Amino acid sequence: EAEAEVSLRSALRASPADHEVLHSIAGLHLLRGEHDEARACLRRAVALYPHCPKLRNAAGILLLNAGRPRAALRYFEAALRRVLSADDDEAWEACVNGALCCASLLETRGRSPAPMDEAVRWLDRAFESAPDDARLVGLMQRLEAAGAAASGTSGETSLV
């Protein structure tokens, strides 16, 4: 870890506008539990290379893990607007994480149809590129259970 930091800091001194180096430094901060520093690195990387969906996905994941799903959702939406094609890996990642944000909102706020509707849109898009992905099926089941709990039903309706 210390050796990686020395290498990354050296790379950043040589190329202070390198968004990939900043992204890597953010990852190093995350490994250490330094979330504020990681967020600062990602914000700087996004400012340097605003068209990169990978950076926005990373920032969204950081916010989602920090318990801020609504803020994270904005980053996933922005990432999705910047992907080169609908079946790009970054598009899939943004869609899955967008659905996770909606699941979190639904589980914490309950009885609100908006997060469920949003989740369905995000999941539908993710299923387009990976229709048999077990993780997506699991997420769909999680959303169905959260929706059922919020509405007081048995959860027999399917999202897809």
mmCIF file with all atom_site columns, C-alpha atoms in Angstrom:
data_model
loop_
_atom_site.group_PDB
_atom_site.id
_atom_site.type_symbol
_atom_site.label_atom_id
_atom_site.label_alt_id
_atom_site.label_comp_id
_atom_site.label_asym_id
_atom_site.label_entity_id
_atom_site.label_seq_id
_atom_site.pdbx_PDB_ins_code
_atom_site.Cartn_x
_atom_site.Cartn_y
_atom_site.Cartn_z
_atom_site.occupancy
_atom_site.B_iso_or_equiv
_atom_site.pdbx_formal_charge
_atom_site.auth_seq_id
_atom_site.auth_comp_id
_atom_site.auth_asym_id
_atom_site.auth_atom_id
_atom_site.pdbx_PDB_model_num
ATOM 1   C CA . GLU A 1 1   ? 0.000   0.000   0.000   1.00 0.00 ? 1   GLU A CA 1
ATOM 2   C CA . ALA A 1 2   ? 2.785   2.447   0.909   1.00 0.00 ? 2   ALA A CA 1
ATOM 3   C CA . GLU A 1 3   ? 4.645   1.589   -2.285  1.00 0.00 ? 3   GLU A CA 1
ATOM 4   C CA . ALA A 1 4   ? 1.483   2.146   -4.325  1.00 0.00 ? 4   ALA A CA 1
ATOM 5   C CA . GLU A 1 5   ? 0.995   5.533   -2.713  1.00 0.00 ? 5   GLU A CA 1
ATOM 6   C CA . VAL A 1 6   ? 4.570   6.592   -3.474  1.00 0.00 ? 6   VAL A CA 1
ATOM 7   C CA . SER A 1 7   ? 4.133   5.537   -7.112  1.00 0.00 ? 7   SER A CA 1
ATOM 8   C CA . LEU A 1 8   ? 0.773   7.259   -7.466  1.00 0.00 ? 8   LEU A CA 1
ATOM 9   C CA . ARG A 1 9   ? 1.971   10.485  -5.823  1.00 0.00 ? 9   ARG A CA 1
ATOM 10  C CA . SER A 1 10  ? 4.981   10.476  -8.148  1.00 0.00 ? 10  SER A CA 1
ATOM 11  C CA . ALA A 1 11  ? 2.704   9.972   -11.148 1.00 0.00 ? 11  ALA A CA 1
ATOM 12  C CA . LEU A 1 12  ? 0.468   12.812  -9.964  1.00 0.00 ? 12  LEU A CA 1
ATOM 13  C CA . ARG A 1 13  ? 3.444   15.163  -9.620  1.00 0.00 ? 13  ARG A CA 1
ATOM 14  C CA . ALA A 1 14  ? 4.509   14.263  -13.155 1.00 0.00 ? 14  ALA A CA 1
ATOM 15  C CA . SER A 1 15  ? 0.988   14.667  -14.532 1.00 0.00 ? 15  SER A CA 1
ATOM 16  C CA . PRO A 1 16  ? -1.278  16.629  -12.165 1.00 0.00 ? 16  PRO A CA 1
ATOM 17  C CA . ALA A 1 17  ? -4.204  16.573  -14.601 1.00 0.00 ? 17  ALA A CA 1
ATOM 18  C CA . ASP A 1 18  ? -4.275  12.780  -15.022 1.00 0.00 ? 18  ASP A CA 1
ATOM 19  C CA . HIS A 1 19  ? -7.796  11.687  -14.093 1.00 0.00 ? 19  HIS A CA 1
ATOM 20  C CA . GLU A 1 20  ? -6.792  8.007   -14.010 1.00 0.00 ? 20  GLU A CA 1
ATOM 21  C CA . VAL A 1 21  ? -4.130  8.678   -11.396 1.00 0.00 ? 21  VAL A CA 1
ATOM 22  C CA . LEU A 1 22  ? -6.643  10.625  -9.313  1.00 0.00 ? 22  LEU A CA 1
ATOM 23  C CA . HIS A 1 23  ? -9.111  7.761   -9.662  1.00 0.00 ? 23  HIS A CA 1
ATOM 24  C CA . SER A 1 24  ? -6.451  5.344   -8.407  1.00 0.00 ? 24  SER A CA 1
ATOM 25  C CA . ILE A 1 25  ? -5.553  7.616   -5.504  1.00 0.00 ? 25  ILE A CA 1
ATOM 26  C CA . ALA A 1 26  ? -9.251  7.757   -4.603  1.00 0.00 ? 26  ALA A CA 1
ATOM 27  C CA . GLY A 1 27  ? -9.239  3.959   -4.493  1.00 0.00 ? 27  GLY A CA 1
ATOM 28  C CA . LEU A 1 28  ? -6.247  4.018   -2.180  1.00 0.00 ? 28  LEU A CA 1
ATOM 29  C CA . HIS A 1 29  ? -8.055  6.443   0.124   1.00 0.00 ? 29  HIS A CA 1
ATOM 30  C CA . LEU A 1 30  ? -11.067 4.129   0.149   1.00 0.00 ? 30  LEU A CA 1
ATOM 31  C CA . LEU A 1 31  ? -8.908  1.186   1.162   1.00 0.00 ? 31  LEU A CA 1
ATOM 32  C CA . ARG A 1 32  ? -7.801  3.230   4.146   1.00 0.00 ? 32  ARG A CA 1
ATOM 33  C CA . GLY A 1 33  ? -11.320 4.333   5.011   1.00 0.00 ? 33  GLY A CA 1
ATOM 34  C CA . GLU A 1 34  ? -10.545 7.948   4.079   1.00 0.00 ? 34  GLU A CA 1
ATOM 35  C CA . HIS A 1 35  ? -13.858 8.670   2.396   1.00 0.00 ? 35  HIS A CA 1
ATOM 36  C CA . ASP A 1 36  ? -13.634 12.472  2.345   1.00 0.00 ? 36  ASP A CA 1
ATOM 37  C CA . GLU A 1 37  ? -10.235 12.316  0.646   1.00 0.00 ? 37  GLU A CA 1
ATOM 38  C CA . ALA A 1 38  ? -11.545 9.759   -1.855  1.00 0.00 ? 38  ALA A CA 1
ATOM 39  C CA . ARG A 1 39  ? -14.517 11.994  -2.677  1.00 0.00 ? 39  ARG A CA 1
ATOM 40  C CA . ALA A 1 40  ? -12.209 14.985  -3.143  1.00 0.00 ? 40  ALA A CA 1
ATOM 41  C CA . CYS A 1 41  ? -9.995  13.027  -5.557  1.00 0.00 ? 41  CYS A CA 1
ATOM 42  C CA . LEU A 1 42  ? -13.005 11.865  -7.556  1.00 0.00 ? 42  LEU A CA 1
ATOM 43  C CA . ARG A 1 43  ? -14.484 15.372  -7.701  1.00 0.00 ? 43  ARG A CA 1
ATOM 44  C CA . ARG A 1 44  ? -11.172 16.654  -9.033  1.00 0.00 ? 44  ARG A CA 1
ATOM 45  C CA . ALA A 1 45  ? -10.949 13.806  -11.563 1.00 0.00 ? 45  ALA A CA 1
ATOM 46  C CA . VAL A 1 46  ? -14.508 14.499  -12.776 1.00 0.00 ? 46  VAL A CA 1
ATOM 47  C CA . ALA A 1 47  ? -13.678 18.192  -13.144 1.00 0.00 ? 47  ALA A CA 1
ATOM 48  C CA . LEU A 1 48  ? -10.590 17.315  -15.200 1.00 0.00 ? 48  LEU A CA 1
ATOM 49  C CA . TYR A 1 49  ? -12.370 14.804  -17.441 1.00 0.00 ? 49  TYR A CA 1
ATOM 50  C CA . PRO A 1 50  ? -16.103 15.519  -17.296 1.00 0.00 ? 50  PRO A CA 1
ATOM 51  C CA . HIS A 1 51  ? -16.996 13.146  -20.133 1.00 0.00 ? 51  HIS A CA 1
ATOM 52  C CA . CYS A 1 52  ? -15.743 10.002  -18.391 1.00 0.00 ? 52  CYS A CA 1
ATOM 53  C CA . PRO A 1 53  ? -18.609 7.808   -17.136 1.00 0.00 ? 53  PRO A CA 1
ATOM 54  C CA . LYS A 1 54  ? -16.250 5.604   -15.080 1.00 0.00 ? 54  LYS A CA 1
ATOM 55  C CA . LEU A 1 55  ? -15.408 8.486   -12.740 1.00 0.00 ? 55  LEU A CA 1
ATOM 56  C CA . ARG A 1 56  ? -19.052 9.340   -12.228 1.00 0.00 ? 56  ARG A CA 1
ATOM 57  C CA . ASN A 1 57  ? -19.871 5.698   -11.497 1.00 0.00 ? 57  ASN A CA 1
ATOM 58  C CA . ALA A 1 58  ? -17.061 5.610   -8.931  1.00 0.00 ? 58  ALA A CA 1
ATOM 59  C CA . ALA A 1 59  ? -18.320 8.782   -7.256  1.00 0.00 ? 59  ALA A CA 1
ATOM 60  C CA . GLY A 1 60  ? -21.849 7.387   -7.226  1.00 0.00 ? 60  GLY A CA 1
ATOM 61  C CA . ILE A 1 61  ? -20.709 4.142   -5.612  1.00 0.00 ? 61  ILE A CA 1
ATOM 62  C CA . LEU A 1 62  ? -18.877 6.122   -2.948  1.00 0.00 ? 62  LEU A CA 1
ATOM 63  C CA . LEU A 1 63  ? -22.022 8.114   -2.155  1.00 0.00 ? 63  LEU A CA 1
ATOM 64  C CA . LEU A 1 64  ? -24.237 5.018   -2.212  1.00 0.00 ? 64  LEU A CA 1
ATOM 65  C CA . ASN A 1 65  ? -21.940 3.276   0.247   1.00 0.00 ? 65  ASN A CA 1
ATOM 66  C CA . ALA A 1 66  ? -22.016 6.398   2.423   1.00 0.00 ? 66  ALA A CA 1
ATOM 67  C CA . GLY A 1 67  ? -25.802 6.095   2.676   1.00 0.00 ? 67  GLY A CA 1
ATOM 68  C CA . ARG A 1 68  ? -26.605 8.889   0.220   1.00 0.00 ? 68  ARG A CA 1
ATOM 69  C CA . PRO A 1 69  ? -28.610 7.099   -2.508  1.00 0.00 ? 69  PRO A CA 1
ATOM 70  C CA . ARG A 1 70  ? -30.348 10.192  -3.911  1.00 0.00 ? 70  ARG A CA 1
ATOM 71  C CA . ALA A 1 71  ? -27.011 11.994  -4.453  1.00 0.00 ? 71  ALA A CA 1
ATOM 72  C CA . ALA A 1 72  ? -25.495 8.789   -5.844  1.00 0.00 ? 72  ALA A CA 1
ATOM 73  C CA . LEU A 1 73  ? -28.370 8.443   -8.298  1.00 0.00 ? 73  LEU A CA 1
ATOM 74  C CA . ARG A 1 74  ? -27.472 11.797  -9.861  1.00 0.00 ? 74  ARG A CA 1
ATOM 75  C CA . TYR A 1 75  ? -23.952 10.517  -10.569 1.00 0.00 ? 75  TYR A CA 1
ATOM 76  C CA . PHE A 1 76  ? -25.278 7.297   -12.142 1.00 0.00 ? 76  PHE A CA 1
ATOM 77  C CA . GLU A 1 77  ? -27.664 9.313   -14.307 1.00 0.00 ? 77  GLU A CA 1
ATOM 78  C CA . ALA A 1 78  ? -24.753 11.506  -15.403 1.00 0.00 ? 78  ALA A CA 1
ATOM 79  C CA . ALA A 1 79  ? -22.601 8.440   -16.124 1.00 0.00 ? 79  ALA A CA 1
ATOM 80  C CA . LEU A 1 80  ? -25.347 6.955   -18.259 1.00 0.00 ? 80  LEU A CA 1
ATOM 81  C CA . ARG A 1 81  ? -25.601 10.152  -20.305 1.00 0.00 ? 81  ARG A CA 1
ATOM 82  C CA . ARG A 1 82  ? -21.885 9.867   -21.072 1.00 0.00 ? 82  ARG A CA 1
ATOM 83  C CA . VAL A 1 83  ? -21.531 6.226   -22.151 1.00 0.00 ? 83  VAL A CA 1
ATOM 84  C CA . LEU A 1 84  ? -20.585 5.489   -25.732 1.00 0.00 ? 84  LEU A CA 1
ATOM 85  C CA . SER A 1 85  ? -23.164 2.748   -26.233 1.00 0.00 ? 85  SER A CA 1
ATOM 86  C CA . ALA A 1 86  ? -26.067 1.215   -24.337 1.00 0.00 ? 86  ALA A CA 1
ATOM 87  C CA . ASP A 1 87  ? -24.236 -2.084  -23.819 1.00 0.00 ? 87  ASP A CA 1
ATOM 88  C CA . ASP A 1 88  ? -21.044 -0.476  -22.560 1.00 0.00 ? 88  ASP A CA 1
ATOM 89  C CA . ASP A 1 89  ? -19.838 -1.874  -19.197 1.00 0.00 ? 89  ASP A CA 1
ATOM 90  C CA . GLU A 1 90  ? -20.130 1.591   -17.682 1.00 0.00 ? 90  GLU A CA 1
ATOM 91  C CA . ALA A 1 91  ? -23.784 1.759   -18.774 1.00 0.00 ? 91  ALA A CA 1
ATOM 92  C CA . TRP A 1 92  ? -24.506 -1.583  -17.133 1.00 0.00 ? 92  TRP A CA 1
ATOM 93  C CA . GLU A 1 93  ? -22.747 -0.496  -13.941 1.00 0.00 ? 93  GLU A CA 1
ATOM 94  C CA . ALA A 1 94  ? -24.683 2.775   -13.838 1.00 0.00 ? 94  ALA A CA 1
ATOM 95  C CA . CYS A 1 95  ? -27.982 0.947   -14.344 1.00 0.00 ? 95  CYS A CA 1
ATOM 96  C CA . VAL A 1 96  ? -27.371 -1.672  -11.680 1.00 0.00 ? 96  VAL A CA 1
ATOM 97  C CA . ASN A 1 97  ? -26.214 0.923   -9.181  1.00 0.00 ? 97  ASN A CA 1
ATOM 98  C CA . GLY A 1 98  ? -29.114 3.193   -10.081 1.00 0.00 ? 98  GLY A CA 1
ATOM 99  C CA . ALA A 1 99  ? -31.468 0.317   -9.246  1.00 0.00 ? 99  ALA A CA 1
ATOM 100 C CA . LEU A 1 100 ? -29.581 -0.239  -5.969  1.00 0.00 ? 100 LEU A CA 1
ATOM 101 C CA . CYS A 1 101 ? -30.102 3.434   -5.103  1.00 0.00 ? 101 CYS A CA 1
ATOM 102 C CA . CYS A 1 102 ? -33.813 3.060   -5.747  1.00 0.00 ? 102 CYS A CA 1
ATOM 103 C CA . ALA A 1 103 ? -33.936 -0.110  -3.630  1.00 0.00 ? 103 ALA A CA 1
ATOM 104 C CA . SER A 1 104 ? -32.265 1.773   -0.804  1.00 0.00 ? 104 SER A CA 1
ATOM 105 C CA . LEU A 1 105 ? -34.723 4.647   -1.113  1.00 0.00 ? 105 LEU A CA 1
ATOM 106 C CA . LEU A 1 106 ? -37.648 2.265   -1.217  1.00 0.00 ? 106 LEU A CA 1
ATOM 107 C CA . GLU A 1 107 ? -36.423 0.317   1.796   1.00 0.00 ? 107 GLU A CA 1
ATOM 108 C CA . THR A 1 108 ? -35.851 3.432   3.866   1.00 0.00 ? 108 THR A CA 1
ATOM 109 C CA . ARG A 1 109 ? -38.764 5.589   2.758   1.00 0.00 ? 109 ARG A CA 1
ATOM 110 C CA . GLY A 1 110 ? -41.387 2.957   1.937   1.00 0.00 ? 110 GLY A CA 1
ATOM 111 C CA . ARG A 1 111 ? -44.788 3.557   0.385   1.00 0.00 ? 111 ARG A CA 1
ATOM 112 C CA . SER A 1 112 ? -43.385 5.776   -2.359  1.00 0.00 ? 112 SER A CA 1
ATOM 113 C CA . PRO A 1 113 ? -44.052 4.527   -5.885  1.00 0.00 ? 113 PRO A CA 1
ATOM 114 C CA . ALA A 1 114 ? -41.396 6.806   -7.407  1.00 0.00 ? 114 ALA A CA 1
ATOM 115 C CA . PRO A 1 115 ? -38.345 4.766   -6.318  1.00 0.00 ? 115 PRO A CA 1
ATOM 116 C CA . MET A 1 116 ? -40.021 1.541   -7.518  1.00 0.00 ? 116 MET A CA 1
ATOM 117 C CA . ASP A 1 117 ? -40.842 3.061   -10.899 1.00 0.00 ? 117 ASP A CA 1
ATOM 118 C CA . GLU A 1 118 ? -37.293 4.366   -11.199 1.00 0.00 ? 118 GLU A CA 1
ATOM 119 C CA . ALA A 1 119 ? -35.862 1.015   -10.133 1.00 0.00 ? 119 ALA A CA 1
ATOM 120 C CA . VAL A 1 120 ? -37.856 -0.771  -12.818 1.00 0.00 ? 120 VAL A CA 1
ATOM 121 C CA . ARG A 1 121 ? -36.506 1.588   -15.475 1.00 0.00 ? 121 ARG A CA 1
ATOM 122 C CA . TRP A 1 122 ? -32.910 1.100   -14.278 1.00 0.00 ? 122 TRP A CA 1
ATOM 123 C CA . LEU A 1 123 ? -33.282 -2.677  -14.043 1.00 0.00 ? 123 LEU A CA 1
ATOM 124 C CA . ASP A 1 124 ? -34.954 -2.988  -17.443 1.00 0.00 ? 124 ASP A CA 1
ATOM 125 C CA . ARG A 1 125 ? -31.992 -1.243  -18.981 1.00 0.00 ? 125 ARG A CA 1
ATOM 126 C CA . ALA A 1 126 ? -29.484 -3.481  -17.154 1.00 0.00 ? 126 ALA A CA 1
ATOM 127 C CA . PHE A 1 127 ? -31.416 -6.621  -18.150 1.00 0.00 ? 127 PHE A CA 1
ATOM 128 C CA . GLU A 1 128 ? -31.127 -5.569  -21.820 1.00 0.00 ? 128 GLU A CA 1
ATOM 129 C CA . SER A 1 129 ? -27.397 -6.242  -21.750 1.00 0.00 ? 129 SER A CA 1
ATOM 130 C CA . ALA A 1 130 ? -27.373 -9.146  -19.267 1.00 0.00 ? 130 ALA A CA 1
ATOM 131 C CA . PRO A 1 131 ? -30.771 -10.877 -19.213 1.00 0.00 ? 131 PRO A CA 1
ATOM 132 C CA . ASP A 1 132 ? -29.590 -13.927 -17.271 1.00 0.00 ? 132 ASP A CA 1
ATOM 133 C CA . ASP A 1 133 ? -27.337 -12.209 -14.737 1.00 0.00 ? 133 ASP A CA 1
ATOM 134 C CA . ALA A 1 134 ? -27.996 -13.761 -11.322 1.00 0.00 ? 134 ALA A CA 1
ATOM 135 C CA . ARG A 1 135 ? -27.085 -10.511 -9.558  1.00 0.00 ? 135 ARG A CA 1
ATOM 136 C CA . LEU A 1 136 ? -29.806 -8.675  -11.454 1.00 0.00 ? 136 LEU A CA 1
ATOM 137 C CA . VAL A 1 137 ? -32.327 -11.380 -10.624 1.00 0.00 ? 137 VAL A CA 1
ATOM 138 C CA . GLY A 1 138 ? -31.339 -11.061 -6.952  1.00 0.00 ? 138 GLY A CA 1
ATOM 139 C CA . LEU A 1 139 ? -31.718 -7.297  -7.102  1.00 0.00 ? 139 LEU A CA 1
ATOM 140 C CA . MET A 1 140 ? -35.113 -7.704  -8.749  1.00 0.00 ? 140 MET A CA 1
ATOM 141 C CA . GLN A 1 141 ? -36.183 -9.992  -5.892  1.00 0.00 ? 141 GLN A CA 1
ATOM 142 C CA . ARG A 1 142 ? -34.888 -7.479  -3.337  1.00 0.00 ? 142 ARG A CA 1
ATOM 143 C CA . LEU A 1 143 ? -36.927 -4.729  -4.998  1.00 0.00 ? 143 LEU A CA 1
ATOM 144 C CA . GLU A 1 144 ? -40.031 -6.891  -5.153  1.00 0.00 ? 144 GLU A CA 1
ATOM 145 C CA . ALA A 1 145 ? -39.707 -7.647  -1.432  1.00 0.00 ? 145 ALA A CA 1
ATOM 146 C CA . ALA A 1 146 ? -39.165 -3.970  -0.582  1.00 0.00 ? 146 ALA A CA 1
ATOM 147 C CA . GLY A 1 147 ? -42.113 -2.968  -2.734  1.00 0.00 ? 147 GLY A CA 1
ATOM 148 C CA . ALA A 1 148 ? -44.302 -5.611  -1.123  1.00 0.00 ? 148 ALA A CA 1
ATOM 149 C CA . ALA A 1 149 ? -43.262 -4.499  2.367   1.00 0.00 ? 149 ALA A CA 1
ATOM 150 C CA . ALA A 1 150 ? -43.957 -0.864  1.503   1.00 0.00 ? 150 ALA A CA 1
ATOM 151 C CA . SER A 1 151 ? -47.381 -1.610  0.038   1.00 0.00 ? 151 SER A CA 1
ATOM 152 C CA . GLY A 1 152 ? -48.376 -4.305  2.510   1.00 0.00 ? 152 GLY A CA 1
ATOM 153 C CA . THR A 1 153 ? -48.837 -6.970  -0.193  1.00 0.00 ? 153 THR A CA 1
ATOM 154 C CA . SER A 1 154 ? -47.376 -10.426 -0.433  1.00 0.00 ? 154 SER A CA 1
ATOM 155 C CA . GLY A 1 155 ? -44.886 -9.509  -3.163  1.00 0.00 ? 155 GLY A CA 1
ATOM 156 C CA . GLU A 1 156 ? -46.433 -11.741 -5.826  1.00 0.00 ? 156 GLU A CA 1
ATOM 157 C CA . THR A 1 157 ? -46.170 -9.210  -8.638  1.00 0.00 ? 157 THR A CA 1
ATOM 158 C CA . SER A 1 158 ? -43.061 -9.242  -10.795 1.00 0.00 ? 158 SER A CA 1
ATOM 159 C CA . LEU A 1 159 ? -41.068 -6.204  -11.868 1.00 0.00 ? 159 LEU A CA 1
ATOM 160 C CA . VAL A 1 160 ? -40.143 -7.642  -15.263 1.00 0.00 ? 160 VAL A CA 1
#
